[in-house]
Short mmCIF file of C-alpha atoms and ligand atoms in Angstrom, two decimals:
data_model
loop_
_atom_site.label_atom_id
_atom_site.label_comp_id
_atom_site.label_asym_id
_atom_site.label_seq_id
_atom_site.Cartn_x
_atom_site.Cartn_y
_atom_site.Cartn_z
CA MET F 250 12.10 96.70 39.88
CA PRO F 251 9.39 97.26 42.11
CA GLY F 252 9.66 97.06 45.97
CA ARG F 253 12.19 99.92 46.53
CA SER F 254 10.07 101.44 49.01
CA ALA F 255 10.33 98.66 51.46
CA GLY F 256 12.99 99.18 54.33
CA THR F 257 16.56 97.91 53.76
CA ALA F 258 16.65 94.59 55.45
CA GLU F 259 13.27 93.53 54.20
CA TRP F 260 13.90 94.32 50.86
CA ASP F 261 17.21 92.61 50.90
CA ALA F 262 15.13 89.45 52.32
CA ARG F 263 12.56 89.88 49.25
CA LEU F 264 15.34 89.63 46.93
CA SER F 265 16.35 86.11 47.73
CA VAL F 266 13.04 84.25 47.94
CA PRO F 267 10.30 83.41 45.50
CA GLY F 268 8.26 86.35 44.56
CA SER F 269 11.40 88.28 44.92
CA PRO F 270 11.28 91.92 42.84
CA VAL F 271 13.80 90.59 40.15
CA CYS F 272 11.54 87.74 39.44
CA ALA F 273 8.31 89.70 39.79
CA PRO F 274 5.94 89.26 36.64
CA ASP F 275 5.46 92.96 35.89
CA TRP F 276 9.54 92.93 36.19
CA LEU F 277 9.81 90.07 33.71
CA ALA F 278 7.08 91.31 31.23
CA LEU F 279 8.91 94.76 31.07
CA ARG F 280 12.30 93.34 30.24
CA GLU F 281 10.98 90.75 27.87
CA ALA F 282 11.49 92.54 24.59
CA ALA F 283 15.02 93.73 25.65
CA ASP F 284 16.08 90.29 26.33
CA ALA F 285 14.86 89.35 23.37
CA SER F 286 17.07 91.42 21.41
CA ALA F 287 20.07 90.77 23.51
CA ARG F 288 20.26 87.13 23.58
CA SER F 289 22.62 85.79 20.83
CA PRO F 290 21.54 84.41 17.66
CA GLU F 291 24.97 82.97 16.80
CA LEU F 292 24.49 80.47 19.88
CA VAL F 293 20.79 79.58 18.64
CA GLU F 294 22.38 78.80 15.33
CA GLU F 295 25.15 76.05 17.01
CA ALA F 296 22.19 74.85 19.31
CA ARG F 297 19.94 74.52 16.12
CA ALA F 298 22.62 72.35 14.39
CA HIS F 299 23.44 70.45 17.18
CA LEU F 300 19.73 69.48 17.95
CA ALA F 301 19.17 68.75 14.00
CA ALA F 302 22.37 66.24 14.15
CA ALA F 303 21.23 64.46 17.40
CA ALA F 304 17.23 64.35 16.70
CA ARG F 305 15.24 61.08 15.81
CA PRO F 306 12.58 60.96 13.37
CA GLY F 307 9.40 61.47 14.80
CA VAL F 308 10.86 61.91 18.39
CA PRO F 309 9.75 65.56 19.66
CA THR F 310 13.14 67.33 21.09
CA LEU F 311 12.90 67.57 24.71
CA ILE F 312 13.46 71.22 25.95
CA ARG F 313 13.65 72.06 29.90
CA ASP F 314 13.71 75.62 30.72
CA LEU F 315 15.24 76.06 34.06
CA GLY F 316 13.94 79.08 36.32
CA CYS F 317 11.66 79.70 33.18
CA GLY F 318 9.68 82.60 35.21
CA SER F 319 6.63 83.83 33.01
CA GLY F 320 8.17 82.07 29.74
CA SER F 321 10.10 84.42 27.97
CA MET F 322 12.54 82.01 26.90
CA GLY F 323 10.23 79.59 25.52
CA ARG F 324 8.46 82.18 23.72
CA TRP F 325 11.96 83.50 22.27
CA LEU F 326 13.42 80.02 21.50
CA ALA F 327 10.69 77.63 20.14
CA GLY F 328 9.88 79.61 17.24
CA ARG F 329 13.72 79.57 16.40
CA LEU F 330 13.95 75.85 16.38
CA PRO F 331 12.77 73.45 13.88
CA GLY F 332 10.96 70.21 14.50
CA PRO F 333 8.72 68.95 17.06
CA GLN F 334 9.34 70.09 20.48
CA ARG F 335 8.65 69.00 23.95
CA TRP F 336 9.18 71.61 26.57
CA ILE F 337 9.16 71.26 30.28
CA LEU F 338 8.97 74.86 31.73
CA CYS F 339 10.66 74.70 35.41
CA ASP F 340 10.32 77.09 38.36
CA ARG F 341 9.35 77.28 41.89
CA ASP F 342 7.00 80.30 41.55
CA PRO F 343 3.60 78.86 41.00
CA VAL F 344 2.52 82.55 39.61
CA LEU F 345 5.09 82.62 37.20
CA LEU F 346 4.49 78.86 35.87
CA ALA F 347 1.11 79.56 35.21
CA ARG F 348 1.82 82.36 32.97
CA ALA F 349 4.74 80.48 31.49
CA GLY F 350 2.47 77.35 30.60
CA ALA F 351 -0.27 79.58 29.26
CA GLY F 352 2.23 81.70 27.02
CA MET F 353 4.27 78.86 25.01
CA PRO F 354 4.00 79.00 21.41
CA SER F 355 2.49 75.98 19.50
CA LEU F 356 4.60 75.88 16.47
CA ALA F 357 8.07 75.61 15.69
CA ALA F 358 9.92 77.72 13.23
CA ASP F 359 8.99 74.93 10.41
CA GLY F 360 5.12 74.84 11.66
CA ALA F 361 6.23 71.54 13.67
CA PRO F 362 4.04 71.17 16.70
CA VAL F 363 5.63 72.58 20.16
CA THR F 364 3.87 71.27 23.51
CA ALA F 365 4.78 72.39 27.21
CA ARG F 366 3.99 71.44 30.40
CA THR F 367 5.02 72.96 33.85
CA TRP F 368 7.26 71.56 36.60
CA GLN F 369 7.08 73.22 40.24
CA ASP F 370 10.39 72.41 41.51
CA ASP F 371 13.92 74.11 42.82
CA LEU F 372 16.21 73.68 40.08
CA THR F 373 18.98 73.29 42.54
CA SER F 374 17.88 69.66 43.22
CA LEU F 375 18.21 68.66 39.62
CA ARG F 376 20.01 65.40 39.06
CA ALA F 377 21.24 63.70 36.01
CA GLU F 378 18.82 60.90 36.06
CA GLU F 379 15.99 63.71 35.75
CA LEU F 380 17.33 65.01 32.60
CA ALA F 381 17.32 61.49 31.00
CA GLY F 382 15.96 62.13 27.41
CA THR F 383 16.54 65.85 27.60
CA SER F 384 18.57 67.18 24.65
CA LEU F 385 18.83 71.03 25.82
CA VAL F 386 18.56 72.92 29.00
CA THR F 387 18.23 76.64 28.82
CA ALA F 388 17.89 78.96 31.66
CA SER F 389 17.80 82.60 31.10
CA ALA F 390 18.62 85.56 33.63
CA VAL F 391 18.95 82.63 36.49
CA LEU F 392 22.64 81.69 36.62
CA ASP F 393 23.73 85.08 38.81
CA LEU F 394 20.96 84.36 41.17
CA LEU F 395 22.64 80.89 42.15
CA THR F 396 25.76 80.12 44.20
CA PHE F 397 29.12 78.13 42.82
CA GLU F 398 27.89 74.86 43.87
CA GLU F 399 25.00 75.13 42.38
CA VAL F 400 25.98 76.02 39.20
CA ASP F 401 28.84 73.50 39.23
CA GLY F 402 25.96 70.92 40.25
CA LEU F 403 24.03 72.18 37.33
CA ALA F 404 26.77 71.56 34.75
CA ALA F 405 27.61 68.13 36.60
CA ALA F 406 23.73 67.19 35.73
CA CYS F 407 23.90 68.27 32.02
CA VAL F 408 27.27 66.79 31.34
CA GLN F 409 26.34 63.52 32.90
CA ALA F 410 22.96 63.35 31.29
CA GLY F 411 24.71 64.10 27.66
CA CYS F 412 22.47 67.35 27.16
CA ALA F 413 23.42 70.62 25.73
CA ALA F 414 23.10 73.73 27.96
CA LEU F 415 21.89 77.31 26.48
CA LEU F 416 22.46 79.62 29.38
CA THR F 417 21.66 83.27 28.53
CA LEU F 418 21.70 86.68 29.78
CA THR F 419 24.10 86.06 33.12
CA VAL F 420 25.44 89.55 34.12
CA ILE F 421 28.85 90.17 34.23
CA GLY F 422 28.81 93.46 36.10
CA ARG F 423 29.64 95.88 33.24
CA VAL F 424 27.39 99.16 33.10
CA GLU F 425 27.89 101.87 31.00
CA ILE F 426 25.49 104.86 31.69
CA ASP F 427 25.94 107.74 28.86
CA PRO F 428 26.34 110.59 29.94
CA HIS F 429 28.30 109.63 32.58
CA GLU F 430 28.54 110.55 36.00
CA PRO F 431 31.53 110.06 38.92
CA LEU F 432 28.75 108.35 40.70
CA ASP F 433 28.30 105.71 38.51
CA VAL F 434 31.38 103.75 39.44
CA GLU F 435 30.20 103.75 42.99
CA PHE F 436 26.75 102.60 42.54
CA ALA F 437 27.83 99.95 39.94
CA ALA F 438 30.49 98.67 42.58
CA ALA F 439 28.01 98.34 45.24
CA PHE F 440 25.46 96.80 42.95
CA ASP F 441 28.25 94.35 41.95
CA ALA F 442 28.82 93.29 45.45
CA HIS F 443 25.05 93.33 46.38
CA GLN F 444 24.60 90.60 43.69
CA ARG F 445 27.68 88.63 45.45
CA ARG F 446 25.89 88.73 48.68
CA CYS F 447 25.52 86.05 51.15
CA THR F 448 22.07 85.63 51.95
CA GLY F 449 20.45 82.59 53.61
CA GLY F 450 23.71 80.90 53.92
CA ARG F 451 24.15 81.14 50.26
CA ARG F 452 26.77 83.32 48.55
CA LEU F 453 25.37 84.23 45.41
CA LEU F 454 27.74 84.21 42.22
CA GLY F 455 26.21 87.43 40.71
CA PRO F 456 28.67 88.59 38.16
CA ASP F 457 30.99 85.82 38.67
CA ALA F 458 28.19 83.13 37.14
CA GLY F 459 29.30 83.22 33.66
CA PRO F 460 32.75 82.28 34.32
CA ALA F 461 31.88 79.67 36.83
CA ALA F 462 29.61 78.30 34.27
CA VAL F 463 32.09 78.32 31.64
CA GLU F 464 34.83 76.69 34.08
CA ALA F 465 32.29 74.21 35.21
CA PHE F 466 31.26 72.85 31.65
CA THR F 467 34.70 73.03 30.56
CA ARG F 468 36.29 71.20 33.10
CA ARG F 469 33.68 68.27 32.31
CA GLY F 470 34.80 68.11 28.74
CA ALA F 471 31.76 70.12 27.10
CA ALA F 472 32.51 72.27 24.24
CA VAL F 473 31.73 75.69 25.65
CA ARG F 474 31.09 78.95 23.51
CA THR F 475 30.13 82.25 24.72
CA ARG F 476 28.96 85.63 23.22
CA PRO F 477 28.18 89.10 24.65
CA SER F 478 24.39 89.82 24.96
CA PRO F 479 24.46 93.20 26.47
CA TRP F 480 20.95 95.47 27.24
CA ARG F 481 21.23 98.61 25.05
CA LEU F 482 18.60 100.92 26.56
CA GLY F 483 17.87 104.09 24.72
CA ALA F 484 14.84 106.26 24.37
CA ASP F 485 12.74 103.43 22.84
CA GLN F 486 13.09 101.40 26.26
CA ALA F 487 12.95 104.33 28.45
CA GLU F 488 10.49 102.64 30.97
CA LEU F 489 12.83 99.67 31.23
CA ALA F 490 15.87 101.74 32.01
CA GLN F 491 13.70 103.95 34.70
CA GLU F 492 12.96 100.73 36.21
CA TRP F 493 16.11 98.92 36.17
CA LEU F 494 17.69 102.37 37.30
CA ARG F 495 15.53 102.48 40.51
CA GLY F 496 16.25 98.65 41.13
CA TRP F 497 19.96 99.03 40.57
CA ILE F 498 20.55 101.99 42.92
CA GLY F 499 18.00 100.70 45.41
CA ALA F 500 19.99 97.26 45.45
CA ALA F 501 23.43 99.58 45.98
CA CYS F 502 22.07 101.38 48.92
CA VAL F 503 21.28 98.29 50.64
CA GLN F 504 24.97 97.15 50.00
CA ARG F 505 26.25 100.65 50.89
CA PRO F 506 23.78 102.62 52.83
CA ASP F 507 26.22 105.53 52.97
CA LEU F 508 25.24 105.84 49.03
CA GLU F 509 21.64 106.83 50.50
CA GLN F 510 22.63 110.47 50.89
CA HIS F 511 23.65 110.58 46.89
CA ALA F 512 20.75 108.31 45.96
CA ALA F 513 17.55 110.45 45.44
CA ALA F 514 19.17 113.33 43.32
CA TYR F 515 21.29 110.76 41.66
CA LEU F 516 18.37 108.85 40.36
CA GLY F 517 16.56 112.22 39.63
CA ARG F 518 19.10 113.49 37.52
CA ARG F 519 19.13 109.90 35.56
CA LEU F 520 15.23 109.68 35.27
CA ASP F 521 15.27 113.16 34.11
CA ALA F 522 17.80 112.35 31.40
CA CYS F 523 15.84 109.20 30.52
CA SER F 524 12.53 111.22 30.34
CA ALA F 525 14.15 113.84 27.89
CA GLY F 526 15.46 110.79 25.58
CA GLU F 527 19.32 111.63 26.69
CA LEU F 528 20.29 108.68 28.44
CA GLN F 529 21.76 105.47 27.08
CA VAL F 530 22.49 102.24 29.34
CA ALA F 531 24.59 99.39 28.16
CA LEU F 532 24.13 96.50 30.78
CA GLY F 533 26.61 93.63 29.97
CA HIS F 534 25.34 90.07 30.14
CA VAL F 535 26.98 86.70 28.54
CA ASP F 536 25.12 83.78 26.85
CA VAL F 537 26.80 80.28 27.38
CA LEU F 538 26.37 77.24 25.06
CA ALA F 539 27.72 74.07 26.31
CA LEU F 540 27.42 71.40 24.19
CA PRO F 541 28.42 67.38 24.92
CA ALA F 542 31.72 66.42 24.30
CA GLY F 543 32.20 65.24 20.87
CA ALA F 544 29.11 66.83 19.54
CA SER F 545 30.51 70.21 18.06
C1 LIG W 710 15.13 86.77 36.80
S1 LIG W 710 13.85 85.47 36.84
C2 LIG W 710 14.32 84.94 35.04
C3 LIG W 710 12.99 84.30 34.30
C4 LIG W 710 13.01 83.81 33.24
N1 LIG W 710 13.92 82.78 32.72
C5 LIG W 710 13.24 85.21 32.09
O1 LIG W 710 14.09 85.26 31.61
O2 LIG W 710 12.32 85.97 32.10
C6 LIG W 710 14.71 84.07 37.59
C7 LIG W 710 13.87 82.80 37.74
O3 LIG W 710 14.44 81.99 38.43
C8 LIG W 710 13.43 81.37 39.31
N2 LIG W 710 14.34 80.66 40.48
C9 LIG W 710 15.17 81.17 40.81
N3 LIG W 710 15.99 80.45 41.78
C10 LIG W 710 15.36 79.39 41.53
C11 LIG W 710 15.54 77.89 41.87
N4 LIG W 710 16.42 77.61 42.78
N5 LIG W 710 14.41 77.10 41.52
C12 LIG W 710 13.62 77.36 40.55
N6 LIG W 710 13.44 78.51 40.34
C13 LIG W 710 14.24 79.18 40.66
C14 LIG W 710 12.57 82.66 39.72
O4 LIG W 710 11.54 82.05 40.22
C15 LIG W 710 12.62 83.30 38.40
O5 LIG W 710 11.29 82.94 37.84
#
């Protein structure tokens, strides 16, 4: 995660706005393969069955990817779903949107056409009326950046519009590093607290976002399924693991400046182990599929 050399306050501010390090193009590109391996294939199968049952002959399935970033979700999912698809790629960041639009696949699983257009907007202002005709809303690695009210509003809009939602790769606050060090627990707790920080008057959900989404959709009558979707980073993902470690430790120190005294040596040991192929990181995520009432 780039940006760790900035001062603490500056770095914290930059995490919360468009262009933030957690949304930087290089970071999203680095994590794309790990994301693809981690997302739940079972939930895609269920989404696929739902979309097939709801499809109308000759009418492309309309899918909106919220917080699409540089388009990782569309690149992963479009070719796993059959039939003609029309994607609307939504993000507030125009630089990422341009990449997303340029990188979409043109063919579905069965060779049917896939088209895409971009839509620059703030997903938190989405209303049910804007989802008219949408069969599936997707969002990947986005929910944990939102507040309770924003996740609740998203669930309300989807349920009211009668569309399914596939919400992948939401962090759950579970990190296991092998070999273990006692400091892992301290950094993990500080990182989780940082994810739940209050910024610009917004209290972010961080690892509480998955349960909040499940509750918000269930309360409104949707049929909700969840599956774990952890990253498992070993020697074959050393570059990603190293960049993740830098960002993870950096954010923990923003939250708890007293950890800074340990950070350089701790990071150095972890990076050395990573370079030697001796470090394994399991980083917990959850995928959520919410289907309209009566559809499952
Ligand atoms: C961590 S990135 C994930 C990007 C992409 N979904 C992926 O999996 O690679 C989060 C994305 O959500 C977008 N985002 C965050 N808050 C948003 C908001 N309120 N409205 C629109 N986009 C938002 C960011 O610009 C960024 O592209």
